[in-house]
mmCIF file of C-alpha atoms in Angstrom:
data_model
loop_
_atom_site.group_PDB
_atom_site.id
_atom_site.type_symbol
_atom_site.label_atom_id
_atom_site.label_comp_id
_atom_site.label_asym_id
_atom_site.label_seq_id
_atom_site.Cartn_x
_atom_site.Cartn_y
_atom_site.Cartn_z
ATOM 1 C CA MET A 228 -40.355 20.309 10.698
ATOM 2 C CA THR A 229 -38.115 17.253 11.233
ATOM 3 C CA ILE A 230 -35.869 15.774 8.637
ATOM 4 C CA PRO A 231 -36.444 12.004 8.286
ATOM 5 C CA ARG A 232 -33.373 9.971 9.553
ATOM 6 C CA ALA A 233 -33.020 8.128 6.262
ATOM 7 C CA ILE A 234 -32.398 11.460 4.457
ATOM 8 C CA VAL A 235 -29.929 12.488 7.088
ATOM 9 C CA ALA A 236 -28.191 9.131 6.805
ATOM 10 C CA VAL A 237 -27.866 9.472 3.007
ATOM 11 C CA ALA A 238 -26.422 12.989 3.298
ATOM 12 C CA VAL A 239 -23.916 11.823 5.932
ATOM 13 C CA MET A 240 -22.822 8.913 3.832
ATOM 14 C CA ALA A 241 -22.430 11.019 0.586
ATOM 15 C CA ALA A 242 -20.240 13.498 2.591
ATOM 16 C CA ILE A 243 -17.970 10.650 3.921
ATOM 17 C CA ALA A 244 -17.851 9.050 0.396
ATOM 18 C CA GLY A 245 -16.562 12.353 -0.957
ATOM 19 C CA LEU A 246 -13.971 12.688 1.919
ATOM 20 C CA ALA A 247 -12.834 9.117 1.175
ATOM 21 C CA ASN A 248 -11.640 10.078 -2.223
ATOM 22 C CA ALA A 249 -9.091 12.582 -0.758
ATOM 23 C CA THR A 250 -5.471 11.368 -0.820
ATOM 24 C CA ASN A 251 -2.988 11.707 1.927
ATOM 25 C CA PHE A 252 0.667 12.349 0.573
ATOM 26 C CA ASP A 253 3.261 11.121 3.044
ATOM 27 C CA VAL A 254 6.330 13.506 2.993
ATOM 28 C CA SER A 255 9.573 12.173 4.603
ATOM 29 C CA TRP A 256 10.857 15.519 5.584
ATOM 30 C CA ASP A 257 14.635 15.322 5.381
ATOM 31 C CA LEU A 258 17.801 16.553 3.730
ATOM 32 C CA SER A 259 18.139 13.486 1.367
ATOM 33 C CA THR A 260 14.943 13.675 -0.660
ATOM 34 C CA ASN A 261 14.733 15.529 -3.861
ATOM 35 C CA TYR A 262 11.408 17.317 -3.395
ATOM 36 C CA THR A 263 11.243 18.664 -7.025
ATOM 37 C CA GLN A 264 11.392 15.102 -8.321
ATOM 38 C CA TRP A 265 8.757 13.894 -5.586
ATOM 39 C CA VAL A 266 6.358 16.430 -6.515
ATOM 40 C CA SER A 267 6.561 15.786 -10.382
ATOM 41 C CA GLY A 268 3.918 13.625 -11.768
ATOM 42 C CA LYS A 269 1.659 14.062 -8.706
ATOM 43 C CA THR A 270 -1.665 15.815 -8.797
ATOM 44 C CA PHE A 271 -2.739 17.492 -5.523
ATOM 45 C CA LEU A 272 -6.532 18.089 -5.282
ATOM 46 C CA ALA A 273 -8.356 20.334 -2.979
ATOM 47 C CA GLY A 274 -9.319 18.207 0.008
ATOM 48 C CA ASP A 275 -5.945 16.201 -0.118
ATOM 49 C CA THR A 276 -3.526 16.308 2.709
ATOM 50 C CA LEU A 277 0.152 16.322 3.349
ATOM 51 C CA THR A 278 1.640 14.475 6.342
ATOM 52 C CA PHE A 279 5.331 15.684 7.073
ATOM 53 C CA SER A 280 7.231 13.176 9.048
ATOM 54 C CA TYR A 281 10.553 14.387 10.392
ATOM 55 C CA THR A 282 13.015 14.411 13.316
ATOM 56 C CA SER A 283 13.456 17.211 16.052
ATOM 57 C CA SER A 284 16.261 18.561 13.879
ATOM 58 C CA HIS A 285 13.784 19.841 11.304
ATOM 59 C CA ASP A 286 10.500 21.896 11.171
ATOM 60 C CA VAL A 287 7.777 22.652 8.593
ATOM 61 C CA VAL A 288 7.237 26.228 7.762
ATOM 62 C CA GLU A 289 4.617 27.364 5.260
ATOM 63 C CA VAL A 290 5.688 30.662 3.580
ATOM 64 C CA ARG A 291 4.677 32.846 0.730
ATOM 65 C CA SER A 292 6.178 32.637 -2.784
ATOM 66 C CA SER A 293 8.832 35.268 -2.236
ATOM 67 C CA ALA A 294 9.969 33.661 0.976
ATOM 68 C CA TYR A 295 10.104 30.325 -0.725
ATOM 69 C CA ALA A 296 12.319 31.678 -3.468
ATOM 70 C CA THR A 297 14.809 33.171 -0.973
ATOM 71 C CA CYS A 298 14.393 30.524 1.777
ATOM 72 C CA ASN A 299 13.199 33.101 4.269
ATOM 73 C CA ALA A 300 11.406 31.663 7.291
ATOM 74 C CA THR A 301 11.009 34.926 9.341
ATOM 75 C CA SER A 302 7.382 35.708 8.491
ATOM 76 C CA PRO A 303 5.714 32.316 8.136
ATOM 77 C CA VAL A 304 2.096 31.683 7.193
ATOM 78 C CA SER A 305 2.370 28.792 9.741
ATOM 79 C CA LYS A 306 5.020 26.743 11.458
ATOM 80 C CA SER A 307 5.143 23.288 13.087
ATOM 81 C CA ALA A 308 7.865 21.400 14.768
ATOM 82 C CA THR A 309 5.867 18.411 16.212
ATOM 83 C CA GLY A 310 7.665 15.828 14.102
ATOM 84 C CA ASN A 311 4.391 14.802 12.407
ATOM 85 C CA THR A 312 2.644 17.703 10.694
ATOM 86 C CA LEU A 313 -0.748 17.301 8.796
ATOM 87 C CA VAL A 314 -1.414 20.027 6.243
ATOM 88 C CA ALA A 315 -5.031 20.140 4.706
ATOM 89 C CA LEU A 316 -4.926 21.358 1.182
ATOM 90 C CA GLY A 317 -8.256 22.941 1.233
ATOM 91 C CA ALA A 318 -8.343 25.261 -1.691
ATOM 92 C CA PRO A 319 -6.821 25.474 -5.134
ATOM 93 C CA GLY A 320 -3.586 27.439 -5.476
ATOM 94 C CA LYS A 321 0.101 27.145 -4.788
ATOM 95 C CA ARG A 322 1.404 26.244 -1.332
ATOM 96 C CA TYR A 323 5.091 26.589 -0.222
ATOM 97 C CA PHE A 324 6.778 24.750 2.534
ATOM 98 C CA ILE A 325 10.427 25.009 3.738
ATOM 99 C CA CYS A 326 12.419 23.720 6.541
ATOM 100 C CA GLY A 327 13.242 26.787 8.782
ATOM 101 C CA ILE A 328 16.364 25.435 10.225
ATOM 102 C CA ALA A 329 19.400 27.373 9.078
ATOM 103 C CA GLY A 330 20.724 26.058 5.793
ATOM 104 C CA HIS A 331 18.226 23.178 5.270
ATOM 105 C CA CYS A 332 16.159 25.054 2.686
ATOM 106 C CA THR A 333 19.092 26.204 0.588
ATOM 107 C CA ARG A 334 20.147 22.496 0.556
ATOM 108 C CA GLY A 335 16.791 21.644 -1.029
ATOM 109 C CA MET A 336 14.420 21.082 1.912
ATOM 110 C CA LYS A 337 11.538 22.954 0.252
ATOM 111 C CA ILE A 338 8.483 21.932 -1.552
ATOM 112 C CA GLU A 339 6.027 23.665 -3.782
ATOM 113 C CA VAL A 340 2.584 22.170 -4.231
ATOM 114 C CA ASP A 341 0.054 23.286 -6.826
ATOM 115 C CA VAL A 342 -3.374 22.440 -5.554
ATOM 116 C CA VAL A 343 -6.143 22.024 -8.251
ATOM 117 C CA THR A 344 -9.803 21.400 -8.257
ATOM 118 C CA ALA A 345 -11.026 17.992 -9.059
ATOM 119 C CA SER A 346 -12.488 19.317 -12.383
ATOM 120 C CA SER A 347 -9.334 21.080 -13.591
ATOM 121 C CA PRO A 348 -6.613 19.271 -15.464
ATOM 122 C CA PRO A 349 -3.291 18.918 -13.660
ATOM 123 C CA PRO A 350 -0.686 21.632 -14.395
ATOM 124 C CA GLY A 351 1.201 21.247 -17.586
ATOM 125 C CA SER A 352 -1.320 18.661 -19.026
ATOM 126 C CA SER A 353 -2.969 19.144 -22.335
ATOM 127 C CA PRO A 354 -6.205 17.619 -23.751
ATOM 128 C CA SER A 355 -5.862 14.108 -25.320
ATOM 129 C CA PRO A 356 -5.359 14.323 -29.115
ATOM 130 C CA SER A 357 -8.411 13.207 -31.177
ATOM 131 C CA VAL A 358 -6.263 11.534 -33.780
ATOM 132 C CA SER A 359 -4.046 8.496 -33.114
ATOM 133 C CA PRO A 360 -0.424 8.785 -34.111
ATOM 134 C CA ALA A 361 0.457 7.010 -37.449
ATOM 135 C CA ALA A 362 3.076 4.812 -36.029
ATOM 136 C CA PRO A 363 3.519 3.539 -32.525
ATOM 137 C CA THR A 364 6.151 5.234 -30.448
ATOM 138 C CA PRO A 365 9.222 3.014 -29.863
ATOM 139 C CA PRO A 366 9.934 2.080 -26.177
ATOM 140 C CA ALA A 367 12.594 4.214 -24.361
ATOM 141 C CA SER A 368 16.004 2.709 -24.445
ATOM 142 C CA HIS A 369 16.231 3.341 -20.661
ATOM 143 C CA PRO A 370 13.128 2.867 -18.446
ATOM 144 C CA PRO A 371 12.742 5.693 -15.871
ATOM 145 C CA ALA A 372 14.621 4.862 -12.476
ATOM 146 C CA PRO A 373 12.152 3.701 -9.813
ATOM 147 C CA SER A 374 11.324 6.550 -7.454
ATOM 148 C CA THR A 375 12.646 6.398 -3.953
ATOM 149 C CA ALA A 376 10.076 8.984 -2.812
ATOM 150 C CA PRO A 377 7.386 7.996 -0.331
ATOM 151 C CA ARG A 378 4.200 6.874 -2.073
ATOM 152 C CA SER A 379 0.782 8.370 -1.714
ATOM 153 C CA THR A 380 -1.889 6.566 0.357
ATOM 154 C CA THR A 381 -5.546 6.992 0.886
ATOM 155 C CA ARG A 382 -6.865 6.964 4.387
ATOM 156 C CA THR A 383 -10.267 5.735 4.625
ATOM 157 C CA THR A 384 -10.336 3.735 7.829
ATOM 158 C CA ALA A 385 -11.178 6.619 10.132
ATOM 159 C CA LYS A 386 -13.855 7.787 7.703
ATOM 160 C CA VAL A 387 -15.448 4.554 7.580
ATOM 161 C CA ALA A 388 -15.317 4.279 11.402
ATOM 162 C CA LEU A 389 -16.969 7.619 11.539
ATOM 163 C CA ALA A 390 -19.659 6.543 9.135
ATOM 164 C CA VAL A 391 -20.461 3.543 11.237
ATOM 165 C CA VAL A 392 -20.702 5.528 14.402
ATOM 166 C CA LEU A 393 -22.966 8.158 12.784
ATOM 167 C CA MET A 394 -25.205 5.447 11.411
ATOM 168 C CA MET A 395 -25.423 3.933 14.831
ATOM 169 C CA VAL A 396 -26.361 7.272 16.417
ATOM 170 C CA LEU A 397 -28.917 7.813 13.713
ATOM 171 C CA ALA A 398 -30.473 4.394 14.302
ATOM 172 C CA LEU A 399 -31.182 5.391 18.086
#
């Protein structure tokens, strides 16, 4: 029994549309970035990616929690020194990354990422109150400083190109 091409096309487009919602987080992997601050306020969903960009004087080492706490890169989950490392955040849970070059992790070159499912609330969040406050909150006397951390981007160009190619193949 053959599946009509229209059904296959719809299934392919739905899969690609789901991928297009994933976010890539660009990480400038260096000694000058405060990664605790960089992570704060971000929600990492299963399916998102991290792209670490760095010079040859660094590497990206994924480690377990205990190794992260002690900056120990001797038993890594994975290691990359390509200068441009893409990490897929495939499943919910905590992920830990350090620079394995001596002294870099202890100087702050480490990042902990808490990956959540799209349906779960971000860590530390609580449900919205059902009752409005009686009086509006006055504005803060000092607005928060603008972040110098790299911003997140969504990569959809390659996915759209893939969709077009698949549609062309299905049209044959």
